[in-house]
Tab-separated table of C-alpha atoms in Angstrom:
chain	number	residue	atom	x	y	z
Z	1	SER	CA	100.778	94.756	131.885
Z	2	MET	CA	101.611	93.832	128.318
Z	3	THR	CA	102.874	95.206	125.060
Z	4	THR	CA	100.742	95.012	121.926
Z	5	LYS	CA	101.826	95.563	118.351
Z	6	SER	CA	99.600	95.572	115.291
Z	7	ALA	CA	100.296	95.845	111.613
Z	8	SER	CA	97.540	96.249	109.077
Z	9	SER	CA	96.667	97.714	105.728
Z	10	ASN	CA	93.401	98.935	104.273
Z	11	SER	CA	92.141	96.476	101.723
Z	12	SER	CA	89.054	94.834	100.350
Z	13	TYR	CA	90.070	91.303	101.344
Z	14	PRO	CA	87.475	89.370	103.326
Z	15	SER	CA	88.224	89.579	107.023
Z	16	THR	CA	89.665	86.592	108.823
Z	17	GLN	CA	87.285	84.786	111.171
Z	18	TYR	CA	89.013	83.449	114.267
Z	19	ILE	CA	87.289	80.759	116.299
Z	20	LEU	CA	88.356	81.648	119.849
Z	21	PRO	CA	88.245	80.059	122.303
Z	22	ASN	CA	88.685	76.632	120.690
Z	23	ASP	CA	90.040	73.134	121.432
Z	24	CYS	CA	93.582	74.603	121.397
Z	25	THR	CA	92.930	77.340	123.957
Z	26	LEU	CA	91.509	77.855	127.405
Z	27	SER	CA	88.346	79.947	127.814
Z	28	ASN	CA	89.790	83.427	128.550
Z	29	ILE	CA	91.530	85.049	125.561
Z	30	VAL	CA	94.220	87.761	125.748
Z	31	PRO	CA	95.478	88.985	122.337
Z	32	LEU	CA	99.197	89.813	122.152
Z	33	PHE	CA	99.857	90.472	118.442
Z	34	THR	CA	97.753	90.773	115.295
Z	35	TRP	CA	98.749	91.012	111.619
Z	36	LYS	CA	96.204	91.601	108.858
Z	37	ASN	CA	96.866	91.585	105.098
Z	38	VAL	CA	100.520	92.542	105.446
Z	39	GLN	CA	103.191	92.337	102.780
Z	40	SER	CA	105.685	89.496	102.985
Z	41	PHE	CA	108.632	89.977	105.347
Z	42	ASN	CA	111.688	88.004	106.390
Z	43	TYR	CA	112.180	86.757	109.940
Z	44	GLN	CA	111.612	89.451	112.572
Z	45	GLN	CA	111.717	89.085	116.327
Z	46	TYR	CA	108.750	90.019	118.508
Z	47	HIS	CA	108.534	90.395	122.298
Z	48	ALA	CA	105.729	90.774	124.819
Z	49	ILE	CA	105.621	90.856	128.604
Z	50	TYR	CA	102.787	88.941	130.248
Z	51	GLN	CA	101.744	88.910	133.902
Z	52	ALA	CA	100.127	85.583	134.681
Z	53	VAL	CA	96.621	85.526	136.136
Z	54	SER	CA	96.361	81.735	136.321
Z	55	ASN	CA	98.498	78.657	136.975
Z	56	ARG	CA	97.406	77.288	133.585
Z	57	THR	CA	98.400	79.320	130.546
Z	58	VAL	CA	98.281	78.428	126.857
Z	59	LEU	CA	100.246	80.271	124.176
Z	60	THR	CA	98.590	80.031	120.735
Z	61	PHE	CA	99.585	81.127	117.230
Z	62	ALA	CA	96.881	81.421	114.546
Z	63	PHE	CA	97.995	81.566	110.905
Z	64	ARG	CA	96.056	82.269	107.695
Z	65	GLN	CA	98.044	82.630	104.471
Z	66	ASP	CA	96.078	82.113	101.269
Z	67	SER	CA	98.975	82.223	98.824
Z	68	SER	CA	101.891	80.962	100.933
Z	69	TYR	CA	102.630	80.440	104.644
Z	70	TRP	CA	103.955	81.946	107.858
Z	71	CYS	CA	107.082	80.539	109.518
Z	72	LEU	CA	107.662	80.533	113.274
Z	73	ASP	CA	110.953	79.764	115.002
Z	74	ASP	CA	112.959	80.275	118.205
Z	75	LEU	CA	109.964	80.605	120.472
Z	76	SER	CA	110.529	81.255	124.178
Z	77	PHE	CA	108.379	81.925	127.243
Z	78	ILE	CA	110.837	83.119	129.883
Z	79	GLU	CA	109.993	83.279	133.576
Z	80	MET	CA	111.626	86.620	134.312
Z	81	SER	CA	112.488	85.879	137.953
Z	82	SER	CA	114.418	82.678	137.183
Z	83	LYS	CA	115.307	83.360	133.495
Z	84	LYS	CA	114.023	79.839	132.751
Z	85	ASN	CA	112.474	79.156	129.343
Z	86	LEU	CA	109.203	77.272	129.902
Z	87	ILE	CA	108.538	76.500	126.211
Z	88	MET	CA	109.643	73.039	125.125
Z	89	ASN	CA	111.113	72.522	121.642
Z	90	GLY	CA	110.652	76.197	120.737
Z	91	GLY	CA	113.065	75.796	117.827
Z	92	PHE	CA	111.014	72.914	116.357
Z	93	GLU	CA	114.190	70.842	116.062
Z	94	ARG	CA	112.478	67.695	117.407
Z	95	ASN	CA	110.012	66.400	114.832
Z	96	PRO	CA	107.207	65.714	115.320
Z	97	PRO	CA	107.055	68.555	117.881
Z	98	LYS	CA	104.692	66.708	120.203
Z	99	GLU	CA	105.012	69.357	122.922
Z	100	PHE	CA	102.703	71.455	120.706
Z	101	PHE	CA	99.151	70.694	119.695
Z	102	ARG	CA	97.432	71.915	116.577
Z	103	CYS	CA	93.851	72.808	115.698
Z	104	LEU	CA	92.326	73.062	112.270
Z	105	SER	CA	90.501	76.131	110.985
Z	106	ASN	CA	87.211	74.941	112.514
Z	107	GLY	CA	88.879	75.106	115.949
Z	108	SER	CA	88.866	71.363	116.534
Z	109	GLN	CA	91.995	69.539	117.572
Z	110	SER	CA	93.894	67.876	114.781
Z	111	THR	CA	95.936	64.712	114.648
Z	112	HIS	CA	97.559	65.859	111.417
Z	113	SER	CA	101.315	65.952	111.184
Z	114	PHE	CA	103.068	69.240	111.696
Z	115	PRO	CA	104.325	71.316	108.790
Z	116	ILE	CA	108.037	71.528	109.539
Z	117	SER	CA	110.202	73.504	107.149
Z	118	ILE	CA	113.896	73.974	106.607
Z	119	GLU	CA	113.273	77.721	106.168
Z	120	SER	CA	114.442	78.289	109.719
Z	121	HIS	CA	115.640	81.386	111.516
Z	122	SER	CA	118.213	79.234	113.310
Z	123	GLY	CA	118.848	75.529	113.615
Z	124	ARG	CA	117.661	73.057	111.005
Z	125	GLN	CA	113.907	73.595	110.909
Z	126	SER	CA	110.928	75.752	111.848
Z	127	TYR	CA	107.130	75.533	111.968
Z	128	CYS	CA	105.522	76.798	108.747
Z	129	ALA	CA	101.763	76.914	108.201
Z	130	GLY	CA	98.912	78.933	106.871
Z	131	SER	CA	95.526	77.601	105.947
Z	132	VAL	CA	93.359	79.217	103.269
Z	133	HIS	CA	90.474	81.567	104.251
Z	134	LEU	CA	90.499	80.546	107.910
Z	135	PRO	CA	93.472	80.298	110.288
Z	136	ASP	CA	94.767	77.149	111.882
Z	137	TYR	CA	96.123	77.139	115.429
Z	138	LEU	CA	99.299	75.976	117.164
Z	139	SER	CA	99.435	75.880	120.974
Z	140	GLN	CA	101.545	74.855	123.932
Z	141	LYS	CA	100.429	74.588	127.564
Z	142	ILE	CA	102.624	76.307	130.153
Z	143	SER	CA	102.553	76.105	133.954
Z	144	THR	CA	102.719	79.671	135.271
Z	145	LYS	CA	102.634	81.359	138.677
Z	146	ILE	CA	99.944	83.963	139.323
Z	147	ASP	CA	101.334	87.549	139.242
Z	148	ASP	CA	104.748	86.448	137.912
Z	149	LEU	CA	106.089	88.189	134.804
Z	150	TYR	CA	106.983	86.301	131.642
Z	151	GLU	CA	108.707	87.435	128.475
Z	152	ILE	CA	107.351	85.881	125.287
Z	153	SER	CA	109.691	86.025	122.325
Z	154	PHE	CA	109.599	84.504	118.840
Z	155	TRP	CA	110.818	84.968	115.284
Z	156	LEU	CA	108.174	85.200	112.568
Z	157	ALA	CA	108.345	85.402	108.764
Z	158	ASN	CA	105.502	85.985	106.318
Z	159	ASN	CA	106.301	84.301	103.016
Z	160	GLY	CA	103.412	85.657	100.947
Z	161	ASP	CA	101.316	88.732	100.312
Z	162	ALA	CA	97.653	89.334	101.189
Z	163	PRO	CA	95.177	87.937	101.933
Z	164	ASN	CA	96.760	86.817	105.174
Z	165	ALA	CA	96.345	87.135	108.906
Z	166	ALA	CA	98.104	86.039	112.042
Z	167	LYS	CA	97.348	86.346	115.709
Z	168	VAL	CA	99.256	85.448	118.865
Z	169	ILE	CA	97.170	84.965	121.984
Z	170	ILE	CA	97.459	83.884	125.591
Z	171	SER	CA	94.567	81.995	127.119
Z	172	TYR	CA	93.903	80.964	130.688
């Protein structure tokens, strides 16, 4: 079981084309959150509960922001039975954050450096990104136990107006 939250507005902006699955995901895609052409907002916290269906799970954030960027911080993936956070470097304090891997808008894995910003929710820095027209992708692999429950939590800010889009997915 999972919780889904969407925010959208009616507009004439061209829709965002996601390439999923891609080199930053596994083959089965489960959407958790979607934002489409939303107004800018300061950091807000989001939560979802996920019941694992595989031992291999990938959490992926896709960001498109034509005029500015999205910022992500304080990411956690908590195993509810043990209360252990399985995400490494979820505050992006270690730079480069090599626990994460990044894909470009064409879905291919990138060796580019990570956009780290001081516009953090907490700590010294956060991950800020948003490619034009097409989203880029940020992922981390997590070892999960089938049927166990996990709480995904993160803080997200949108620093610009439309056109923009963001998506958070689980893949397995």
